[in-house]
Coordinates of C-alpha atoms in Angstrom, one line a residue:
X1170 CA 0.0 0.0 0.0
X1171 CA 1.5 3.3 -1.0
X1172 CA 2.0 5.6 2.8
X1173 CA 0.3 8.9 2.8
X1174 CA 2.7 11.9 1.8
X1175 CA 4.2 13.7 4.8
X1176 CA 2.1 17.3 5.1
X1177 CA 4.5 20.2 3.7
X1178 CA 4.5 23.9 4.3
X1179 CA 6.5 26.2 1.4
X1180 CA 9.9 24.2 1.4
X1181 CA 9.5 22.0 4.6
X1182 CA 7.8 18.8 5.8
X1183 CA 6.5 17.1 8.9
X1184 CA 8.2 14.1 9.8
X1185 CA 9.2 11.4 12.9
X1186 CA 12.0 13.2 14.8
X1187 CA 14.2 10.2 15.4
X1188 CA 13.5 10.1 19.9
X1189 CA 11.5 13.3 19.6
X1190 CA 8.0 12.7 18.1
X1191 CA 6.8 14.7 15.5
X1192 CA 9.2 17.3 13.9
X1193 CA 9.9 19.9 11.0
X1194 CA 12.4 19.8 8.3
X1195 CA 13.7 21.5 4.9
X1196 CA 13.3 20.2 2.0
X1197 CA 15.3 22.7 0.4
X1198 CA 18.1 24.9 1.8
X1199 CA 18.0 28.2 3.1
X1200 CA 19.9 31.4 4.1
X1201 CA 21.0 33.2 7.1
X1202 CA 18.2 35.9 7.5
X1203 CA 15.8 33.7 5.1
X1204 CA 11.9 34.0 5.7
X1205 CA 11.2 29.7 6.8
X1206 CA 7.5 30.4 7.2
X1207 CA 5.1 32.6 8.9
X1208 CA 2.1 31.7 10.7
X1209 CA -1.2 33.7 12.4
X1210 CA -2.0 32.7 15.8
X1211 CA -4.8 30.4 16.0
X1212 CA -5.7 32.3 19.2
X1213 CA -4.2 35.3 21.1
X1214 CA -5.1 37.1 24.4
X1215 CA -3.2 40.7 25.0
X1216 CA -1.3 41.1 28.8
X1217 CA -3.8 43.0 30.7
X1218 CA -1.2 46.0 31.9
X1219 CA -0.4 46.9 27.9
X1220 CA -4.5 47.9 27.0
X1221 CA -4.8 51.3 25.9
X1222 CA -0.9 51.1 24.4
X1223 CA -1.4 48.0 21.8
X1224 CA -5.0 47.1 20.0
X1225 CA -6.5 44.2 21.4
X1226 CA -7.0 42.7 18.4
X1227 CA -3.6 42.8 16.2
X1228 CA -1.3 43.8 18.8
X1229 CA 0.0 47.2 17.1
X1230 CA 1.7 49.8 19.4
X1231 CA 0.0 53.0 18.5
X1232 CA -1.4 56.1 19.9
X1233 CA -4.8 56.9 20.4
X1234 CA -6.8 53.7 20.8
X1235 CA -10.2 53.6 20.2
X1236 CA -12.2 52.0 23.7
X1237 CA -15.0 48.8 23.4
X1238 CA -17.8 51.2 24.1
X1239 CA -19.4 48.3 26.6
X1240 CA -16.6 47.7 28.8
X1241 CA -14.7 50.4 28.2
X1242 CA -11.6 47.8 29.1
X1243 CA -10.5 46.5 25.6
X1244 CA -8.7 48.8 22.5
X1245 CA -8.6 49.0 18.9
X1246 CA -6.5 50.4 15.8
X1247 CA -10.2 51.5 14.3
X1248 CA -14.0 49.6 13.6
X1249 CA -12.3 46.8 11.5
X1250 CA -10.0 45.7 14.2
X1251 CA -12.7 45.7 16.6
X1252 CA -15.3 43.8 14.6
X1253 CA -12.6 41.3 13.9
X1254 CA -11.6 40.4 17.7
X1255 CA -15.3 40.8 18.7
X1256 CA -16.0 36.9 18.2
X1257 CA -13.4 36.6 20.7
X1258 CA -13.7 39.6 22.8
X1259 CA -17.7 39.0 23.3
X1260 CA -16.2 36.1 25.8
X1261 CA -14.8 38.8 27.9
X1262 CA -17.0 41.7 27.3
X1263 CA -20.0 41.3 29.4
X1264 CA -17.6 39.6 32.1
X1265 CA -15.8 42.7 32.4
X1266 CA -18.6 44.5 32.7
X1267 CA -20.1 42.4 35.4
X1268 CA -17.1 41.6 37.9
X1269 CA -15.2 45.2 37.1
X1270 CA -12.2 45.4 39.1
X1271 CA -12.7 41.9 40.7
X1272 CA -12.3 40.2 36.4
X1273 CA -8.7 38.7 37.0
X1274 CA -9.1 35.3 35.0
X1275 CA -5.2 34.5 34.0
X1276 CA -3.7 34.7 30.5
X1277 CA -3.7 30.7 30.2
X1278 CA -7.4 30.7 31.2
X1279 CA -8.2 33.6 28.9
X1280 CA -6.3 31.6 26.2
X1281 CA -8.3 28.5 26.9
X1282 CA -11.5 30.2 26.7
X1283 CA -10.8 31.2 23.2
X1284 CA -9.5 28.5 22.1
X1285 CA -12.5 26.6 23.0
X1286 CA -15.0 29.4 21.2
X1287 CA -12.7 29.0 17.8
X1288 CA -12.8 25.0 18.0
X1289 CA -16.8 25.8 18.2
X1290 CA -16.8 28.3 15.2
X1291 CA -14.3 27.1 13.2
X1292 CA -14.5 23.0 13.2
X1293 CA -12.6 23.0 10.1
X1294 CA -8.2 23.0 9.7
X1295 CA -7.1 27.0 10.1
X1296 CA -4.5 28.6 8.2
X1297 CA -2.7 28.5 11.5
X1298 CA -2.8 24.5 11.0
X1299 CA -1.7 24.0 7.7
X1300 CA 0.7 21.1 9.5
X1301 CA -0.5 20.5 13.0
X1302 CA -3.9 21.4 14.5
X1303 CA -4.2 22.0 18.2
X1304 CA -6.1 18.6 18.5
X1305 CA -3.0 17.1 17.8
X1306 CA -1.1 18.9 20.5
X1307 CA 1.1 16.9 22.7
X1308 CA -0.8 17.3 26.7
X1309 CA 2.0 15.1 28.4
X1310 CA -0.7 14.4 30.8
X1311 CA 1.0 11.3 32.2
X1312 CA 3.5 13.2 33.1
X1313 CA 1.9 16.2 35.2
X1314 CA 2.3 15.3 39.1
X1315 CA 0.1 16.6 41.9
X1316 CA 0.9 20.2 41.9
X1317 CA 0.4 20.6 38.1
X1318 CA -2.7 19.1 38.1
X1319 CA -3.6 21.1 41.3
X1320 CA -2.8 24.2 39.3
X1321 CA -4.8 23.5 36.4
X1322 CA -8.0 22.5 38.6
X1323 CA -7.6 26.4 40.1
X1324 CA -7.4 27.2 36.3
X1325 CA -10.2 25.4 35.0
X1326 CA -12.3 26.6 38.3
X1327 CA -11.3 30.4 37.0
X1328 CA -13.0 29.5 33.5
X1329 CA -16.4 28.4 35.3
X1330 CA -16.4 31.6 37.1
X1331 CA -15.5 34.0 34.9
X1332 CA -17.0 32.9 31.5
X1333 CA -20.3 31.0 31.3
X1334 CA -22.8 33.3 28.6
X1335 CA -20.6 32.5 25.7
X1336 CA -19.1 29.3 26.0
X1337 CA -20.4 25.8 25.7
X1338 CA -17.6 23.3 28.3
X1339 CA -16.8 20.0 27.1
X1340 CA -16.5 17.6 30.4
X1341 CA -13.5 17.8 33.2
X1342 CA -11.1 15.7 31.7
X1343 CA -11.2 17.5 28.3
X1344 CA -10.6 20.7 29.9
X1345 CA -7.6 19.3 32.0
X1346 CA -6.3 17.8 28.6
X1347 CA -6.9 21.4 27.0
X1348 CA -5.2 23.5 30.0
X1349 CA -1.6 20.6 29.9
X1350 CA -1.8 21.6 25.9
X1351 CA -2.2 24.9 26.3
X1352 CA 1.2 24.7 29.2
X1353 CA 3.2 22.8 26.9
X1354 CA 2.7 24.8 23.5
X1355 CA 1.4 28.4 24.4
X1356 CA 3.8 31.3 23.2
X1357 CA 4.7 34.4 24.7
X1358 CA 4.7 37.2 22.4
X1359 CA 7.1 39.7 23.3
X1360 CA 8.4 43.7 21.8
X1361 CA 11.5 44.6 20.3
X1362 CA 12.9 44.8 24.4
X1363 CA 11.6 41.1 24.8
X1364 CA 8.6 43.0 27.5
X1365 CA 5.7 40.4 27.4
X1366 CA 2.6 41.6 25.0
X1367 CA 0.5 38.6 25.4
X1368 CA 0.2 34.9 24.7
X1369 CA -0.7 33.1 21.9
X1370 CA -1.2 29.6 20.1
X1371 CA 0.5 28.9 16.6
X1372 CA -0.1 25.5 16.1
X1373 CA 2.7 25.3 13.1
X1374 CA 5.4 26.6 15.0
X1375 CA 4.6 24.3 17.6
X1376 CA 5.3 21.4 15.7
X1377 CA 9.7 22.8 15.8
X1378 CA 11.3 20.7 18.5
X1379 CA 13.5 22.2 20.7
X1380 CA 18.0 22.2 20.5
X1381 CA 19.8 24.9 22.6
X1382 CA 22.0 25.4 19.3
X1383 CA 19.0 26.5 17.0
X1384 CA 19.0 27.2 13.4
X1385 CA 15.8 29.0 13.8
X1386 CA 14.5 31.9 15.7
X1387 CA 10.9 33.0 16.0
X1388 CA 9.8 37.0 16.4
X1389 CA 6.4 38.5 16.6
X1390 CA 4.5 41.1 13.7
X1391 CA 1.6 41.8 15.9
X1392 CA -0.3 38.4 16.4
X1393 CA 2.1 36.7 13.5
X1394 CA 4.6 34.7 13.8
X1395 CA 7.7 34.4 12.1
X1396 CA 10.3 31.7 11.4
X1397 CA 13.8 32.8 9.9
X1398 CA 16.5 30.9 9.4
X1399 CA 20.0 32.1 12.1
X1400 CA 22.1 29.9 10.0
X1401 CA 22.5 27.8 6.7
X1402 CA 19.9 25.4 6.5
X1403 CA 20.5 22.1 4.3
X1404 CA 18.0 20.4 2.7
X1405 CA 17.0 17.2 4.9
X1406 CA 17.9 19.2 8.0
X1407 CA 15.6 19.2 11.3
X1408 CA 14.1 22.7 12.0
X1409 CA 15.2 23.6 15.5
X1410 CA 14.1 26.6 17.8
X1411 CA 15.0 27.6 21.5
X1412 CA 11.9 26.9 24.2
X1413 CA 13.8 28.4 26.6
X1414 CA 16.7 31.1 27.8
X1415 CA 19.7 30.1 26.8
X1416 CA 22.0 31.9 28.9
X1417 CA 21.9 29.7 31.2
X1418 CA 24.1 26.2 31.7
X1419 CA 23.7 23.0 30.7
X1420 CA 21.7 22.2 34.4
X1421 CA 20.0 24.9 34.4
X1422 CA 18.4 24.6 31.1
X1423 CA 17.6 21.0 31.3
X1424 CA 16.2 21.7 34.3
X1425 CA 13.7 24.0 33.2
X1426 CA 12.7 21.8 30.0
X1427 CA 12.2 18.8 32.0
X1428 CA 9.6 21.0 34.7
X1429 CA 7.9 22.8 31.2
X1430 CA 8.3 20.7 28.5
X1431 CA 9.1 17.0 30.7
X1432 CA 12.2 16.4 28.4
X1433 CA 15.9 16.7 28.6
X1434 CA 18.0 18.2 25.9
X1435 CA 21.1 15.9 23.7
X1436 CA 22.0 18.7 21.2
X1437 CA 25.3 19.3 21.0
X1438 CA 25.9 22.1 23.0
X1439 CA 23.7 20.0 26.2
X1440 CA 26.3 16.8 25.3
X1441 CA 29.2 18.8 25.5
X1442 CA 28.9 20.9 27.5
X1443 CA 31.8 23.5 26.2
X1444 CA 29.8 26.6 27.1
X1445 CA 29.6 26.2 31.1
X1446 CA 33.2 26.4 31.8
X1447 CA 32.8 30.2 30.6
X1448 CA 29.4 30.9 32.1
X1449 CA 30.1 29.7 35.4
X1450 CA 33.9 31.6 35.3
X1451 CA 35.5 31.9 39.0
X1452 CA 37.3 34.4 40.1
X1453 CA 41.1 33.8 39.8
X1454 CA 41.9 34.1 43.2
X1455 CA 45.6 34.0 45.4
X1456 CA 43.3 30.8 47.4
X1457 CA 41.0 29.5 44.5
X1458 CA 37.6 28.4 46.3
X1459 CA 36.8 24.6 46.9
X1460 CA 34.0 22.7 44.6
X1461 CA 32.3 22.6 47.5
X1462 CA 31.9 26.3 48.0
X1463 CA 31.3 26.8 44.6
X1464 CA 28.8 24.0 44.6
X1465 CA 26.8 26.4 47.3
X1466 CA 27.1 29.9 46.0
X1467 CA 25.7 28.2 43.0
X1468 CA 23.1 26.9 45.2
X1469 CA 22.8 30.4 46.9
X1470 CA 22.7 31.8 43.2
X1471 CA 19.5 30.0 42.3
X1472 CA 17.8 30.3 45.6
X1473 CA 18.3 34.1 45.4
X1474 CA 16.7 34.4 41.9
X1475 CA 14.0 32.4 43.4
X1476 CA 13.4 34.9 46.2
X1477 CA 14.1 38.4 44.0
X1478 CA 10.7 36.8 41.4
X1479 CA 8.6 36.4 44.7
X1480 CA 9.9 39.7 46.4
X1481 CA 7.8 42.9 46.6
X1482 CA 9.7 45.7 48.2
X1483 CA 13.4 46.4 48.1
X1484 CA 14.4 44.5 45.3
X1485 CA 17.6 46.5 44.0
X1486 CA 19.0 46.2 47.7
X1487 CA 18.4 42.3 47.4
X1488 CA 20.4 42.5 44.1
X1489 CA 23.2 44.6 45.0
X1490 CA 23.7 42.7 48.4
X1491 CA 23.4 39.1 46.1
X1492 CA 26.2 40.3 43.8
X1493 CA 28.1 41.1 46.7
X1494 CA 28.1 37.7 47.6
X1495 CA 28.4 35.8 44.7
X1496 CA 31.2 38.7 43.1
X1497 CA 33.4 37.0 46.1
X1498 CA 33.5 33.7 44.1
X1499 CA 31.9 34.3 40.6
X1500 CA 33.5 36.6 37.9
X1501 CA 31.2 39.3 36.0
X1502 CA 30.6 37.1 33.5
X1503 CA 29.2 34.7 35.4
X1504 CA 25.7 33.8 34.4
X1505 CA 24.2 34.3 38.1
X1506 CA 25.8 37.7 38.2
X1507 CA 24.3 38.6 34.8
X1508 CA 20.9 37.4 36.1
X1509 CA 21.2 39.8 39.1
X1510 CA 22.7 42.3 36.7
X1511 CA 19.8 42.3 34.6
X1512 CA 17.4 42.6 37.3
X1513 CA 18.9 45.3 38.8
X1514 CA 18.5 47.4 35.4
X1515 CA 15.2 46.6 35.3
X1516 CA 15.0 47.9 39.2
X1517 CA 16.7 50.7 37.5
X1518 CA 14.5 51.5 34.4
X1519 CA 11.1 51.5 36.5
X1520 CA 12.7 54.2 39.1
X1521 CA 14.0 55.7 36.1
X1522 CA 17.0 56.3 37.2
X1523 CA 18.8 55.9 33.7
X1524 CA 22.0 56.3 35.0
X1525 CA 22.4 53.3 37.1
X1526 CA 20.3 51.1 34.6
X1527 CA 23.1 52.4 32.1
X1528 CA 26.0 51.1 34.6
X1529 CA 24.3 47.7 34.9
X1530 CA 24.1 47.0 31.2
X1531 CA 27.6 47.8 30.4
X1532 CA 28.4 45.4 32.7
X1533 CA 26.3 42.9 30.9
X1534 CA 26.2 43.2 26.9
X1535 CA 30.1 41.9 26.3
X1536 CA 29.4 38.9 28.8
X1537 CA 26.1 38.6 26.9
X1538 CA 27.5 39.0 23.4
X1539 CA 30.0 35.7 24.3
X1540 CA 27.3 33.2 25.7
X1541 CA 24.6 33.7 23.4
X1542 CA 24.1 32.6 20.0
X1543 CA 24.9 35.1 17.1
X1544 CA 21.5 36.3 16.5
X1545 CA 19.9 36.2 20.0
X1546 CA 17.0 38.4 20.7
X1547 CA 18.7 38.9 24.3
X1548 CA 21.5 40.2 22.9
X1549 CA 19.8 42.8 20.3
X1550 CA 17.2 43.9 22.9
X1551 CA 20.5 44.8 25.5
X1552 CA 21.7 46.5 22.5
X1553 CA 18.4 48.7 22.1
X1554 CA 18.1 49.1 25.8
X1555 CA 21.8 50.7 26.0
X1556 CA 21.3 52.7 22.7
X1557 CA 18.0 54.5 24.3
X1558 CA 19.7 54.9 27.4
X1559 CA 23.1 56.7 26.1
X1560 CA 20.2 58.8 23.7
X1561 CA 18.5 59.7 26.8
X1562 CA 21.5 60.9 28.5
X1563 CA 22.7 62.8 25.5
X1564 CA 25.3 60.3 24.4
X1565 CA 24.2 60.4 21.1
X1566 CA 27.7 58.9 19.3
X1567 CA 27.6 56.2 21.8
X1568 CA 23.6 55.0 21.4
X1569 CA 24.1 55.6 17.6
X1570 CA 26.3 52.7 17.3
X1571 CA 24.2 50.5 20.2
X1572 CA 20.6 51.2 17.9
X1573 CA 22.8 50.2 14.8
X1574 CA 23.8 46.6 16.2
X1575 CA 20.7 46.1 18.0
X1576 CA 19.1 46.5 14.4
X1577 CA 21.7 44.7 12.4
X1578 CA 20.9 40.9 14.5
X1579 CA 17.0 42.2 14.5
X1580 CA 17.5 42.5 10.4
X1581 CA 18.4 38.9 10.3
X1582 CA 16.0 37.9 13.4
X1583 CA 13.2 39.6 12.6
X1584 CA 13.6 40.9 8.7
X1585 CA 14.6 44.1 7.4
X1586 CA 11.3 45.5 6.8
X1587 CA 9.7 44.5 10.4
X1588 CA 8.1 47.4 11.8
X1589 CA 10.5 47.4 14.9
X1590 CA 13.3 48.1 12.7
X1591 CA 11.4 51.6 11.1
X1592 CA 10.8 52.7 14.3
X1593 CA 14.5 52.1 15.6
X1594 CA 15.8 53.6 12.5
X1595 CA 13.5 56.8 13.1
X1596 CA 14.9 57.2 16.5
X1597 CA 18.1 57.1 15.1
X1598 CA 16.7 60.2 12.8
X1599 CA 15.1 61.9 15.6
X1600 CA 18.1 62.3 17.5

């Protein structure tokens, strides 16, 4: 009997990723910088704290948003915007309008609620599906333990109570099956500074697996997604992307894809592990300090990091007083003093005190520069960060020449004619 042909998108094909399921490959080659394939989400839900500063319905920064006239909570570019999210917004709507100040359903249960209204109104394959629907999602439900299934009880209790007029539930255990999908393939959609816009689904992109050496990378165009190539692509090659930051080393990272994604990493760079001798550099002390003790500052390292996410008040004493500690041991370009680095610039920037946000990312952008990969969206968005800053503080030769190579990685990571880029490149007039 002749096999069904593999599904194919433009010049790439689903196939069995030898140990990793399902996977995506090229069936011709392709170029640094090169356009793979773009895809709309299936679903999208803006963060709560950017309405009023991006529409609701295609995520576009601009000024002067017009307000849903019923619950004055949601924002649009103009009428065709609106009338095009209102399928999904009319979920929300009357909600809002109900609970006020006390609606506070989270982004995953906002996310599920729409996904559940679009499997209702649009039965059929999306253009979001072209190779993989969301049906077809991997839920890894065998693998959730107590607390996981704990969490997405709360979260399947917040959809009872905050939607009920517009949306039909299927039993329990769908919804459970739904809310693990939704945890192991839901997007965050971040700007040009990687500050999180929303969440979305795109069932196509979901289908790359995951290598900490990517050929890939995936940016945002409103509510799109798209794929470009950070290296030469041959034909026959599997289509990787990063799931997670990879700053980080080898334990670290593996680490966080076996509590998100319940897998462990073999690419090269996991196997190898060449890159953590650098990003866990010691200082080159008289006395070096023992394995043990740097076995606990690392401990002390991610226990701190821990604590500054949970804290509320004093957080840039917590991260001055941390690198303190750890500068006894670590050197600056240690990953867990880049960590507390960056945390303290953001400390920094909401203060605005542009200075010291300035001091802490000098520190960090050569460090940065070494451990990430050539065209890291970590990397270009320190770049843009510093280039405002110096612009802001009159510098203007210095952020001149951050903005320009914060756009030329965005040029390869995001395209040359990517909104983000006209706007950096009007700064650059401005000033």
């Amino acid at each position: 009997m002749r096999s069904e042909a593999a599904p194919q998108l433009g010049g790439l094909e689903m196939f069995a990723s030898a140990g990793k399921g399902r996977g995506l490959r090229a069936r011709r080659r392709f170029a640094v910088g090169e356009l793979l394939f773009s895809c709309p989400a299936y679903a999208a839900v803006l963060t709560v704290s950017e309405r009023g500063c991006h529409c609701d319905g295609c995520f576009a920064r601009k000024e002067r948003l017009s307000r849903c006239g019923r619950c004055k909570q949601a924002f649009y570019c103009n009428v065709k915007c609106q009338k095009e999210d209102w399928p999904m917004h009319k979920l929300e709507c009357a909600s809002m309008c109900t609970f006020g100040e006390n609606w506070h359903p989270s982004e995953t249960v906002r996310l599920a609620a729409r996904i559940l209204a679009k499997q209702k109104t649009h039965p059929e394959r999306t253009q979001s599906e072209k190779l993989l629907s969301v049906k077809e999602f991997e839920s890894h439900l065998d693998k959730l333990d107590n607390e996981k299934r704990e969490l997405i009880q709360n979260d399947i209790a917040a959809l009872h109570h905050f939607y009920s007029k517009h949306l039909d539930y299927p039993d329990n255990a769908a919804l459970v099956v739904l809310f693990a999908q939704v945890n192991c393939n839901g997007f965050v959609i971040e700007d040009e500074e990687l500050s999180h816009l929303g969440s979305a689904i795109f069932p196509d992109v979901a289908l790359m697996n995951h290598s900490c050496c990517p050929n890939v990378i995936v940016t945002y165009k409103g509510t799109l997604a798209e794929v470009r190539a950070v290296r030469e692509i041959d034909p026959g090659e599997e289509i990787f992307s990063s799931y997670i930051d990879l700053l980080y080393p080898t334990e670290d990272r593996n680490d966080r894809l076996r509590d998100s994604y319940f897998f462990s990493c073999d690419c090269r760079e996991c196997t190898t592990k060449e890159k953590d001798k650098e990003k866990l550099e010691i200082c080159k002390l008289n006395d070096p300090p023992s394995a043990e003790t740097v076995k606990e500052m690392i401990k002390y390292a991610r226990n701190v990091i821990e604590e500054f996410r949970r804290a509320k008040h004093e957080l840039l004493e917590i991260c001055e007083l941390s690198l303190d500690k750890m500068g006894a041991v670590f050197e600056d370009s240690n990953v867990y003093m880049l960590h507390m680095r960056y945390q303290a610039m953001g400390v920094c920037l909401y203060v605005q005190d542009w200075e010291g946000a300035l001091c802490y990312g000098q520190k960090i952008i050569r460090p940065y520069s070494k451990h990430y990969p050539s065209y890291s969206l970590n990397v270009a968005s320190m770049w843009l960060k510093l280039g405002r800053l110096y612009m802001t503080l009159k510098n203007r030769t210095a952020g001149v020449k951050a903005l320009k190579r914060a756009i030329a990685i965005m040029e390869v990571a995001h395209g040359k004619d990517h909104p983000y880029i006209s706007e950096i490149k009007k700064e650059l007039e401005d000033h």
